[in-house]
Coordinates of C-alpha atoms in Angstrom, one line a residue:
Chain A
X1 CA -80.8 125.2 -60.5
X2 CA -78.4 127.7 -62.0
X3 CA -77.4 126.7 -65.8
X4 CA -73.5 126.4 -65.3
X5 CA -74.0 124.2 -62.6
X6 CA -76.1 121.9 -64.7
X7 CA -73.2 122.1 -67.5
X8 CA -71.0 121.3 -64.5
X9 CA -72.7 118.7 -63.0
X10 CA -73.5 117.2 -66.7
X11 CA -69.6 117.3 -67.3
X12 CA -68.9 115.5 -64.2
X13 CA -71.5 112.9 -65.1
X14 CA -70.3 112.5 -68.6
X15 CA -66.4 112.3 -67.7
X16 CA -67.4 109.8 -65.5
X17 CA -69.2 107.6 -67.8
X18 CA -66.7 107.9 -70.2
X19 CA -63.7 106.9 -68.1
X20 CA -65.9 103.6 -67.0
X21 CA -67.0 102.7 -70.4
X22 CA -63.0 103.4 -71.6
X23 CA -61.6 101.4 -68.6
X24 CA -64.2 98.4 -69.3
X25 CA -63.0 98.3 -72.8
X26 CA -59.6 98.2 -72.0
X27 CA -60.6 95.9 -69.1
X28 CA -62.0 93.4 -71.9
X29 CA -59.1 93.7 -74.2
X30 CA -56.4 92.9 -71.6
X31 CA -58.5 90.1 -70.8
X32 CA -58.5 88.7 -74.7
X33 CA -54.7 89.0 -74.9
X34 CA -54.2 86.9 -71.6
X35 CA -57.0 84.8 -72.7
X36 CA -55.2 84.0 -76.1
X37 CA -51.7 83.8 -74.2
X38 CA -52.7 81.1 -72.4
X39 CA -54.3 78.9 -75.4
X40 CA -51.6 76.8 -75.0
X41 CA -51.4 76.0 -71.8
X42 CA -52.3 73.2 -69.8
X43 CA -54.8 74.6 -67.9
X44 CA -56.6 72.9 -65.1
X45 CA -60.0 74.4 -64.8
X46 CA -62.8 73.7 -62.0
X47 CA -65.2 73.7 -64.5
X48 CA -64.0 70.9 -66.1
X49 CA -62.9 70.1 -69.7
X50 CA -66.3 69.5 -70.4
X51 CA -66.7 72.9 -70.4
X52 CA -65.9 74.9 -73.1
X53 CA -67.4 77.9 -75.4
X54 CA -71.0 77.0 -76.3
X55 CA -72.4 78.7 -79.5
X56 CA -75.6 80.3 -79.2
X57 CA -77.2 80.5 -82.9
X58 CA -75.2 78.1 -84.7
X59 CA -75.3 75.4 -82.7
X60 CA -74.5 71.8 -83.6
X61 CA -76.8 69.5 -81.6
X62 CA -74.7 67.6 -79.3
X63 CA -74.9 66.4 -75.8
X64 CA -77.7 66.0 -73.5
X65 CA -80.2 69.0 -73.1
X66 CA -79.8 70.1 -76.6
Chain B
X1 CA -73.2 76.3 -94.3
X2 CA -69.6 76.7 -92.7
X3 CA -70.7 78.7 -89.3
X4 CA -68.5 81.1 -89.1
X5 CA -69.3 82.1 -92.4
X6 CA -72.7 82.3 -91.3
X7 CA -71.9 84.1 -87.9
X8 CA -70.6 86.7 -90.1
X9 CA -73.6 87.3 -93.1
X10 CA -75.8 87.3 -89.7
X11 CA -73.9 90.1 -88.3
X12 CA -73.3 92.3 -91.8
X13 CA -77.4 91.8 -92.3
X14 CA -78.1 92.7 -88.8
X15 CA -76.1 96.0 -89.3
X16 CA -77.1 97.1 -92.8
X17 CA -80.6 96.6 -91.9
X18 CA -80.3 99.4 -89.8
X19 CA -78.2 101.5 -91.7
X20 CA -80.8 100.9 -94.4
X21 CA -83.5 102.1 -92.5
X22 CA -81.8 104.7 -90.5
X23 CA -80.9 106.1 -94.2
X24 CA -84.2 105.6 -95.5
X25 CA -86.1 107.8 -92.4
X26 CA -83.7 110.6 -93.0
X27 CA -83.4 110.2 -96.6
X28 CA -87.6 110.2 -96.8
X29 CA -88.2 113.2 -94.5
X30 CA -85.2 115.3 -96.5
X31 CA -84.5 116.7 -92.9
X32 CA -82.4 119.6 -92.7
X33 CA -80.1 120.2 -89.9
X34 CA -82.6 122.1 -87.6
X35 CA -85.2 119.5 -87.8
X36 CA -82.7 116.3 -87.5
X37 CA -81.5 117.9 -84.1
X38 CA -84.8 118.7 -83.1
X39 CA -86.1 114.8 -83.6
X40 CA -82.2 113.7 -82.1
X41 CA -83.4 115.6 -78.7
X42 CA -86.8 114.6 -78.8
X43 CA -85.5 110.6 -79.7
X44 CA -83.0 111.1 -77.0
X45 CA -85.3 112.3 -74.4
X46 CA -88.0 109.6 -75.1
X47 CA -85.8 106.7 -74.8
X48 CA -84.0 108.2 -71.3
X49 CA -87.9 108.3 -70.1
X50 CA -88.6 104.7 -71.5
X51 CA -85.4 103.6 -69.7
X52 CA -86.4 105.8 -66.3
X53 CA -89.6 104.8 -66.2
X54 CA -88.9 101.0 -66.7
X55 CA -86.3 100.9 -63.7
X56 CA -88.9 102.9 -61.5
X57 CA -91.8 100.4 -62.7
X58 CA -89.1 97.7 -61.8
X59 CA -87.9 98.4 -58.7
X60 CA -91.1 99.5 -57.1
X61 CA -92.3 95.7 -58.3
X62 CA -89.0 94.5 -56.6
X63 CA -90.0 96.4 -53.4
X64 CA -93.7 95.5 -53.4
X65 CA -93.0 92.1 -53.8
X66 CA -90.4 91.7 -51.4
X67 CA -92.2 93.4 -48.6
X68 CA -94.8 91.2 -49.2
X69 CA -92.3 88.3 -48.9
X70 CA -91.2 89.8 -45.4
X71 CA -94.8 90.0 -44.2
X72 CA -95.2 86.2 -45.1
X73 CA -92.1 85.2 -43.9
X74 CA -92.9 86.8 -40.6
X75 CA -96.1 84.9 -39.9
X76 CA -94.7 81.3 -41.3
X77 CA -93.8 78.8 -38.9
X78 CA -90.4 78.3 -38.1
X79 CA -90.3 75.2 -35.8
X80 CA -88.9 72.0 -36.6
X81 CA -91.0 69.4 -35.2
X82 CA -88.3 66.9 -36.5
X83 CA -84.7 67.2 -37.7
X84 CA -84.2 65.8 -41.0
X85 CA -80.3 64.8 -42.1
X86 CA -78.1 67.0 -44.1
X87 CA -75.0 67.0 -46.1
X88 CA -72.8 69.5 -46.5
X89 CA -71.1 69.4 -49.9
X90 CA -68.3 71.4 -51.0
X91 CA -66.4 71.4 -54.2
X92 CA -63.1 72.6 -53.2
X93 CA -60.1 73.2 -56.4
X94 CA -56.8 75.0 -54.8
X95 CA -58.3 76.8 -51.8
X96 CA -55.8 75.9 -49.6
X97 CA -56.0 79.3 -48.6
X98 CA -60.0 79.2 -47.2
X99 CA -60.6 75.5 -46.5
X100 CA -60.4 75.3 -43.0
X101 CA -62.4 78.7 -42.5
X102 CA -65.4 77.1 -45.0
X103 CA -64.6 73.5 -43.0
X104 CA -64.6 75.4 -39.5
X105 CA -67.8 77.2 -39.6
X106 CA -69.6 74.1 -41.2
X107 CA -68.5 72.3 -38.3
X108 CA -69.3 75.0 -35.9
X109 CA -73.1 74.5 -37.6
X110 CA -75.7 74.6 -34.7
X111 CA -77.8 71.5 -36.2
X112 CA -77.9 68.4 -34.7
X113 CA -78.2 65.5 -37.8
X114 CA -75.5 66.7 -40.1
X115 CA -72.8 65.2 -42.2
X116 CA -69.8 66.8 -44.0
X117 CA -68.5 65.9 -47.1
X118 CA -65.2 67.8 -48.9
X119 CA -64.2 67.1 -52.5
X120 CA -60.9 67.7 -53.3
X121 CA -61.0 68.1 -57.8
X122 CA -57.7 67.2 -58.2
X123 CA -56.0 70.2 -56.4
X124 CA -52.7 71.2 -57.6
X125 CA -51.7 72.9 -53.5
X126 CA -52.0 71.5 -50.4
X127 CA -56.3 71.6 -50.4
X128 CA -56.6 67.9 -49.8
X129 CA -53.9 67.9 -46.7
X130 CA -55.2 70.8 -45.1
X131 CA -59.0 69.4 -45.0
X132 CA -57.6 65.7 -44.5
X133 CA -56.1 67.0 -41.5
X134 CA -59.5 68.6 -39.9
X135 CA -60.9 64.6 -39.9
X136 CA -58.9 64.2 -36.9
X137 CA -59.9 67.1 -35.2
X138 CA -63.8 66.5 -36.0
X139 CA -63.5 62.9 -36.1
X140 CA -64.5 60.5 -39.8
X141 CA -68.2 60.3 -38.6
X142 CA -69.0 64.0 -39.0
X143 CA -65.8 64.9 -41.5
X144 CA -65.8 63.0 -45.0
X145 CA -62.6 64.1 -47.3
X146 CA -62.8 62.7 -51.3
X147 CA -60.8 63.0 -54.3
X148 CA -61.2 63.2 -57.7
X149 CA -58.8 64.3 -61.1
X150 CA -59.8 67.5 -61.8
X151 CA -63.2 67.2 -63.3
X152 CA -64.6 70.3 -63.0
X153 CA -66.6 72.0 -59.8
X154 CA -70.6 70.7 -61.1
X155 CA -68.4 66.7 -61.4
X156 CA -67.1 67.3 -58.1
X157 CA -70.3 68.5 -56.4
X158 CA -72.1 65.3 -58.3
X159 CA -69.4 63.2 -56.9
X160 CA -70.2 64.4 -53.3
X161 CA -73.7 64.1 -53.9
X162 CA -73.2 60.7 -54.7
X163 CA -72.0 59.7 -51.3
X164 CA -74.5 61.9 -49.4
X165 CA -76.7 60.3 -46.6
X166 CA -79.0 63.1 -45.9
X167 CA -82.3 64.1 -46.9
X168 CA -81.4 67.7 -47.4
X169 CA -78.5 68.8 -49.4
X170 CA -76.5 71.9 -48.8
X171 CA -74.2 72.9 -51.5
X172 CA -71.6 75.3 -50.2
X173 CA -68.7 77.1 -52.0
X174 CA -65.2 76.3 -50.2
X175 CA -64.4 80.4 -50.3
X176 CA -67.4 81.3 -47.6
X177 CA -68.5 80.9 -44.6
X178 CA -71.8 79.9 -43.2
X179 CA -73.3 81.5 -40.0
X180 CA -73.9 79.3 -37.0
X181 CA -77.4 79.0 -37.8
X182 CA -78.0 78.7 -40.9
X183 CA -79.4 75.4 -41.8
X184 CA -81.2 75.8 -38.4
X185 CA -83.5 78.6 -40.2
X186 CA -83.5 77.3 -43.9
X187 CA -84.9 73.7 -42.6
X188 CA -88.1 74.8 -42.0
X189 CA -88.8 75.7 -45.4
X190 CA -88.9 72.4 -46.5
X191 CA -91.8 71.7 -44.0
X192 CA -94.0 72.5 -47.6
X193 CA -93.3 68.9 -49.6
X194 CA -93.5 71.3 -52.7
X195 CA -90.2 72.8 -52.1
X196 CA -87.5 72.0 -54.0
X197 CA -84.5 74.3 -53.2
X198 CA -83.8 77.0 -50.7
X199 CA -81.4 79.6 -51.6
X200 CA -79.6 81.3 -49.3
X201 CA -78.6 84.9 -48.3
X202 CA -74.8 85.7 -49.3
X203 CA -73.0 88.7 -48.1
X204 CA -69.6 90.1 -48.7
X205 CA -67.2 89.1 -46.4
X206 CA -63.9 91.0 -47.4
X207 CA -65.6 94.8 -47.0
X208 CA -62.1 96.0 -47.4
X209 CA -61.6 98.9 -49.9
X210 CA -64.3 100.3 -52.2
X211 CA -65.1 97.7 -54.8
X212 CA -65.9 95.3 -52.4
X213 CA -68.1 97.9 -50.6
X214 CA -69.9 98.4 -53.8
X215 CA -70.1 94.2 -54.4
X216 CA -71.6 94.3 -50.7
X217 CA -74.1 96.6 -51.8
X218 CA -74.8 95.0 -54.8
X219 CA -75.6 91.7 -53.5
X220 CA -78.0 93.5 -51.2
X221 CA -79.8 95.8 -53.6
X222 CA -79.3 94.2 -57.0
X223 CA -79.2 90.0 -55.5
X224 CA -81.2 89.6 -52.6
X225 CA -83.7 91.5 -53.4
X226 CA -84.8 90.3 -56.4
X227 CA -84.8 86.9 -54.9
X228 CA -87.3 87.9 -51.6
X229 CA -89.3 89.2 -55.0
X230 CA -89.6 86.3 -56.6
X231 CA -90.0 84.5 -53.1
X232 CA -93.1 85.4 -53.1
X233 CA -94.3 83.1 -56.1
X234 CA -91.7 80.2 -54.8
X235 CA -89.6 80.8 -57.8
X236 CA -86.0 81.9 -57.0
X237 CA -84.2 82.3 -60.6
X238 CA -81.1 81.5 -59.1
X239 CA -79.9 79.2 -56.4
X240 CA -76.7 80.6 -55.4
X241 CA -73.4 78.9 -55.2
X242 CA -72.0 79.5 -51.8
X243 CA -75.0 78.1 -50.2
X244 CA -77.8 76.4 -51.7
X245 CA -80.5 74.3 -50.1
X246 CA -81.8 71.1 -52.1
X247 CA -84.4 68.2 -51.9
X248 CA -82.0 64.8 -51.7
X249 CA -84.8 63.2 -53.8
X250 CA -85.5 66.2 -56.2
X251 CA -81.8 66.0 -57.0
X252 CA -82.1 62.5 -57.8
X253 CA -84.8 63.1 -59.8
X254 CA -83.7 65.8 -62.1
X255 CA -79.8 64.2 -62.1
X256 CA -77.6 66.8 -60.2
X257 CA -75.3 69.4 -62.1
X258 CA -74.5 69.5 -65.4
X259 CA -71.2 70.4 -67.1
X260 CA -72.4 72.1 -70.1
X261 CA -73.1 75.8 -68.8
X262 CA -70.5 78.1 -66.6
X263 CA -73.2 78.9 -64.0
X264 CA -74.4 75.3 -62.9
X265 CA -75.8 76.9 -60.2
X266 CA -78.4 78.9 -62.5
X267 CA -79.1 75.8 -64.6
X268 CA -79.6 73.5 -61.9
X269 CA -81.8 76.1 -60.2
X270 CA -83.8 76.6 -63.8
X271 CA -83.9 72.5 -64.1
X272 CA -85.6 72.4 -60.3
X273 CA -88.0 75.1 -61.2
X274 CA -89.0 74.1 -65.1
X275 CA -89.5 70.3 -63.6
X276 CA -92.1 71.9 -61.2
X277 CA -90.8 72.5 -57.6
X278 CA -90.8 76.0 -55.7
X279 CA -87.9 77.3 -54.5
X280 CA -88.0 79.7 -51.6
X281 CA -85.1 82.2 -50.5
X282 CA -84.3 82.2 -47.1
X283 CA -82.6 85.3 -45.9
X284 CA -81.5 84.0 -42.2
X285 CA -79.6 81.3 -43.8
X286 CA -76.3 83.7 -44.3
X287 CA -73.4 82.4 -45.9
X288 CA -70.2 85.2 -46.3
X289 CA -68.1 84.9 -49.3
X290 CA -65.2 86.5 -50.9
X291 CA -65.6 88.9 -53.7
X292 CA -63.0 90.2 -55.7
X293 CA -60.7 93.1 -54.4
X294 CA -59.8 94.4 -58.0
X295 CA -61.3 95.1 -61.3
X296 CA -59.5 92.4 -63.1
X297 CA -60.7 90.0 -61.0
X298 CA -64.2 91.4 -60.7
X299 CA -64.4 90.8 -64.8
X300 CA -63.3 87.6 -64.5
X301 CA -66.1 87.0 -62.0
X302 CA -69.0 88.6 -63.8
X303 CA -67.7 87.7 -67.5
X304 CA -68.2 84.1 -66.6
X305 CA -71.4 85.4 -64.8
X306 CA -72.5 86.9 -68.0
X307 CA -71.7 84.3 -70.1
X308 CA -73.0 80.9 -67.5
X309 CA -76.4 82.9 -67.3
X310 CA -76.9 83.4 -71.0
X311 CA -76.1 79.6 -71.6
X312 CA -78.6 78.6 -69.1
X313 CA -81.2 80.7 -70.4
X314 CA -80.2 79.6 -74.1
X315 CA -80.4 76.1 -72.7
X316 CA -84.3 76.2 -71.4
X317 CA -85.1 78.8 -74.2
X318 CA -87.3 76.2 -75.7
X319 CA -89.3 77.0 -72.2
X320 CA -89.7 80.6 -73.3
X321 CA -92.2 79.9 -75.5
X322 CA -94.0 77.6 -73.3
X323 CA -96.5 79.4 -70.7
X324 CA -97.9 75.7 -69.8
X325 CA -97.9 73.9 -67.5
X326 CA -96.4 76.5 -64.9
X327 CA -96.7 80.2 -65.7
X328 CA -94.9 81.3 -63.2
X329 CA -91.8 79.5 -63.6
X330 CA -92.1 80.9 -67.5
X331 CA -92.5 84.3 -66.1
X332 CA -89.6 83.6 -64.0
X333 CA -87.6 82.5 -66.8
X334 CA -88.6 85.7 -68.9
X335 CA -87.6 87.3 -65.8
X336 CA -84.3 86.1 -65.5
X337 CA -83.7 86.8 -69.5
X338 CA -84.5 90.3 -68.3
X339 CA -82.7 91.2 -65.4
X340 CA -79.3 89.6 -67.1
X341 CA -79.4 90.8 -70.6
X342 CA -82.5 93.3 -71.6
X343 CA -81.5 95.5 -68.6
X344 CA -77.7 95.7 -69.0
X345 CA -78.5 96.2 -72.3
X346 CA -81.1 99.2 -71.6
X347 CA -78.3 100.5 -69.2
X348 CA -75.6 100.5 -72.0
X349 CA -78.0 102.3 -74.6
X350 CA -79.1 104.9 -71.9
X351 CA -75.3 105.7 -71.5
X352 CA -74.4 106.1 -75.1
X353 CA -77.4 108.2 -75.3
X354 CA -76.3 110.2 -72.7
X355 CA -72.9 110.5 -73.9
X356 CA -74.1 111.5 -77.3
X357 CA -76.5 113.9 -75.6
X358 CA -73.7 115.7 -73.9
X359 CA -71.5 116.2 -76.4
X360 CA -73.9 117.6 -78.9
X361 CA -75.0 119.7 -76.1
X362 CA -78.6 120.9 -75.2
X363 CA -79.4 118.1 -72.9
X364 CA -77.4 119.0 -69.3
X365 CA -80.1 119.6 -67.3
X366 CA -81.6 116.5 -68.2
X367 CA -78.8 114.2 -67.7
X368 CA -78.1 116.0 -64.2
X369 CA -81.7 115.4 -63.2
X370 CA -81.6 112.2 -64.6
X371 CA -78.8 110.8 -62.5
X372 CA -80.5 112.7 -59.3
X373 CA -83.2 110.8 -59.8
X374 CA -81.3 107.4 -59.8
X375 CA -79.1 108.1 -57.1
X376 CA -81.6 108.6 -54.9
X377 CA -83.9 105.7 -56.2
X378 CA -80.3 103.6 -55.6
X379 CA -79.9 105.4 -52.4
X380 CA -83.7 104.9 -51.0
X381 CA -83.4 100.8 -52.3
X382 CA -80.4 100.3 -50.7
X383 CA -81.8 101.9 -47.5
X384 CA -84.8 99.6 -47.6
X385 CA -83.0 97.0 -48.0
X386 CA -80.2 97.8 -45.5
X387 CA -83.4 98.1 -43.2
X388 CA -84.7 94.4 -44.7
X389 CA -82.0 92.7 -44.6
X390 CA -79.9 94.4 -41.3
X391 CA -77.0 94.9 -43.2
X392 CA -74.6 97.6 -42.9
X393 CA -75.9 100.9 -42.0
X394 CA -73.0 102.8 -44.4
X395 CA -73.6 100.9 -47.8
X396 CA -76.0 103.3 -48.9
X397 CA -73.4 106.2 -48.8
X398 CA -72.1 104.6 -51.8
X399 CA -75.2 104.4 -53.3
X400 CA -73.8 106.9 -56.1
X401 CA -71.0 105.7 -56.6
X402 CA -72.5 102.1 -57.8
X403 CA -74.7 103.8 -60.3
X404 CA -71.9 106.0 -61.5
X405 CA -69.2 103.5 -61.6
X406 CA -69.9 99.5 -60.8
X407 CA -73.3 99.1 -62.7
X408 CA -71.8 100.9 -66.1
X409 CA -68.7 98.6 -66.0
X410 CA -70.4 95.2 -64.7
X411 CA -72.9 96.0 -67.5
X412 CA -70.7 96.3 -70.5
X413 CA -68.7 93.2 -69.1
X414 CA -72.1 91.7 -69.3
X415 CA -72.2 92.6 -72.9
X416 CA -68.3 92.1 -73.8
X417 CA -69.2 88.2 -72.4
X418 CA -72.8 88.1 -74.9
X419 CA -70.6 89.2 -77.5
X420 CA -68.1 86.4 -77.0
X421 CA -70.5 83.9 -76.3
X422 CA -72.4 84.4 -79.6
X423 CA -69.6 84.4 -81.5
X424 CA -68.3 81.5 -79.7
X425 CA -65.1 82.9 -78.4
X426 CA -63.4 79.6 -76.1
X427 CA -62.6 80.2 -72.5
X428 CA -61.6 78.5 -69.5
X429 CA -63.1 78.2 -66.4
X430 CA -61.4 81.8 -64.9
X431 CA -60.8 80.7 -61.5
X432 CA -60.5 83.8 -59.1
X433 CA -57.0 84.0 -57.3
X434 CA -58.4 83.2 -53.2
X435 CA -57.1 85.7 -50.9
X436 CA -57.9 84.1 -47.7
X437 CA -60.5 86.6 -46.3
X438 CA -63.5 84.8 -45.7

């Protein structure tokens, strides 16, 4: 294949990538700010109240399974 | 130790440990700048191969395995000498909008011995009315309606449990829709007595503009596949939500959903296997469900995904270690640790090694061959498995496009939602807005 249509190609692939990682990001931090908007809200949830943020190394022991 | 505190001196260590011995190679070797570019290409190239190589090695396991698993399924037996009872359950918060679709199509269920049970968690729109109302048009006998405050979906599916009659229990999300016969041809895999669970085959039902297209192809290539894999051993990793087959007395046994994860399907399903039961996929037993039309949504979705399958996994991780009594359901486990965080993670580090690649130049032809190469692995999978599972003849058009686009941004949600879990970052429940499409 000729060289500058690998460069081309590469570019394409590269731009691409880019843009998705950039648009995830983005994605992510419009999440956090409508996530910490809503703190105070009463929120009705179907998982339940039970269900909130479980740490993963620092756990404290509680409920069943743990 | 206060644990933030802790959270943080973990994190600073993690880091300057690699900073330490990132400066101690080059500092040792007193590289110049010919040589470090020379080892940057040659480290860059290795680690693409190691990541190539690994996705080849897994997906031609995927495929052998799961034609295997169509061979069996082909010469098993699938008559029902008897019909055993089953109830329907289905959690149902707000979904005024696709109620009486999920309600219709369970009714329209060609199965003889089958009850119906709806749970209302405490719905804040007209959910409870509009299934109320079907009792009179399929009558209180086949048609149960219950309500609950809002509890949460695995409370409401435990409360409908509760009241079941039947032997077999199938657990159906009120935003799908079953096919006619689908508990017809999932029965018959509990003709073994060492079946737990039966997971079903979900499909996208709202193929409307490209991101669902890609979902529809992802629950083909990247979903469905890997469970007629794992079929082979009996151990499905993951008994999905909008329609899930279970052992009335196996859900006794083990005690029904739990409300500590945000993928109680995944734990439950991890519970069934780790206490000893197979659990077989059934790919006739098709349930369509909604996916989410935009990207927003689509993170929701897989952020609490990410985050429900890392708890489940952190839950059982005690299991990890533990190859007895049931190897298999250990290498399933290890399996499911993979395919959920070691590859996204693999994925993420191939990209920035790409990126990095490209911009230092030197590397184009191998980043155009490498995506060849994995557009037309991602093209020849989804083929196969368009062929496998007679789906839709055009998904793997957009084979490319999923590599290029939906896999790098479902991957680094997947790692936005470890990164908040570890850190212990509170959420809700992220309930997708229904659209009705189902």
């Amino acid at each position: 294949m000729d060289i500058e249509l690998y460069a081309l190609l590469s570019t394409v692939i590269l731009v691409s990538t880019i843009i998705t990682l950039v648009f995830a990001l983005f994605s992510y931090l419009a999440f956090r700010y409508r996530q910490s908007g809503r703190r105070s809200a009463a929120v009705e949830t179907m998982a339940g109240p039970a269900e909130v943020a479980r740490p993963m190394f620092f756990r404290r022991h509680e409920g069943a399974g743990y | 130790m206060n644990r933030r505190i802790a959270q943080l001196l973990f994190s600073v260590l993690a880091i300057g440990l690699v900073v330490v011995a990132v400066l101690l190679l080059f500092g040792s070797f007193r590289l110049t700048r010919l040589e470090l570019t020379d080892i940057f290409l040659f480290s860059s190239t290795m680690v693409l191969f190691v990541f190539l190589l690994t996705l080849v090695l897994r997906y031609l396991a995927l495929l052998v395995l799961a034609f295997l698993q169509h061979l069996r399924y082909a010469n098993r037996s699938k008559e029902l000498t008897e019909y055993p009872s089953v109830t329907v359950v289905v959690p149902a918060y707000n979904e005024e909008r696709v109620i009486e679709a999920c309600i219709r199509s369970v009714m329209e269920l060609d199965y003889p011995n089958l009850e119906t049970i709806v749970v209302d968690d405490g719905s804040s729109d007209h959910t409870y009315y509009v299934a109320s109302k079907l009792i009179e048009r399929y009558g209180s006998d086949r048609l149960r309606v219950l309500t609950q405050p809002n509890s949460g979906k695995a409370t409401a599916l435990n409360h409908g449990i509760s009241h079941a009659r039947g032997e077999i229990l199938l657990c159906v999300d009120a935003d799908s829709r079953l096919e006619p016969d689908a508990v017809l041809k999932a029965i018959p895999n509990f003709n073994d007595p060492t079946i737990g669970a039966v997971a079903g085959n979900v499909r996208v039902a709202n193929r409307r503009n490209l991101l669902t297209r890609l979902q529809a192809l992802e629950y083909i290539e990247g979903l469905n596949l890997v469970r007629a894999a794992q079929a082979v051993v009996g151990r499905v990793a993951v008994v999905p939500g909008p329609v899930g087959f279970f052992r009335k007395t196996v859900m006794d046994e083990i005690g029904g959903y739990t409300t500590d994860t945000y993928a109680e399907d995944c734990e439950l399903t991890l519970r069934i296997m780790l206490s000893g039961w197979k659990i077989q996929y059934e790919p006739q037993a098709i349930a369509w469900t909604e996916a989410p039309e935009d990207a927003r949504a689509l993170f929701q979705q897989r952020y609490r995904w990410g985050r429900g399958i890392l708890q489940a996994i952190n839950k059982h991780r005690g299991q990890l270690l533990r190859p007895a009594p049931d190897p298999l359901s250990w290498a399933m486990l290890w399996m499911l640790a993979f395919e959920s965080v070691a590859l996204p993670a693999m994925d993420i580090i191939g990209m920035l090694v790409f990126i990095f690649a490209g911009i230092t130049g030197g590397l184009s032809p191998l980043i155009v061959l490498w995506w060849v190469q994995l557009a037309i692995l991602d093209t020849v999978i989804a083929m196969y498995c368009v062929v496998l599972d007679r789906e839709d003849v055009t998904l793997p058009v957009y084979a490319v496009l999923y590599r290029l686009y939906f896999v790098p941004f479902v991957d680094l949600m997947r790692f936005f939602a470890w990164l908040d879990e570890l850190f212990e970052i509170r959420m809700g429940w992220l309930r997708l807005e229904r659209l009705g499409r189902i």
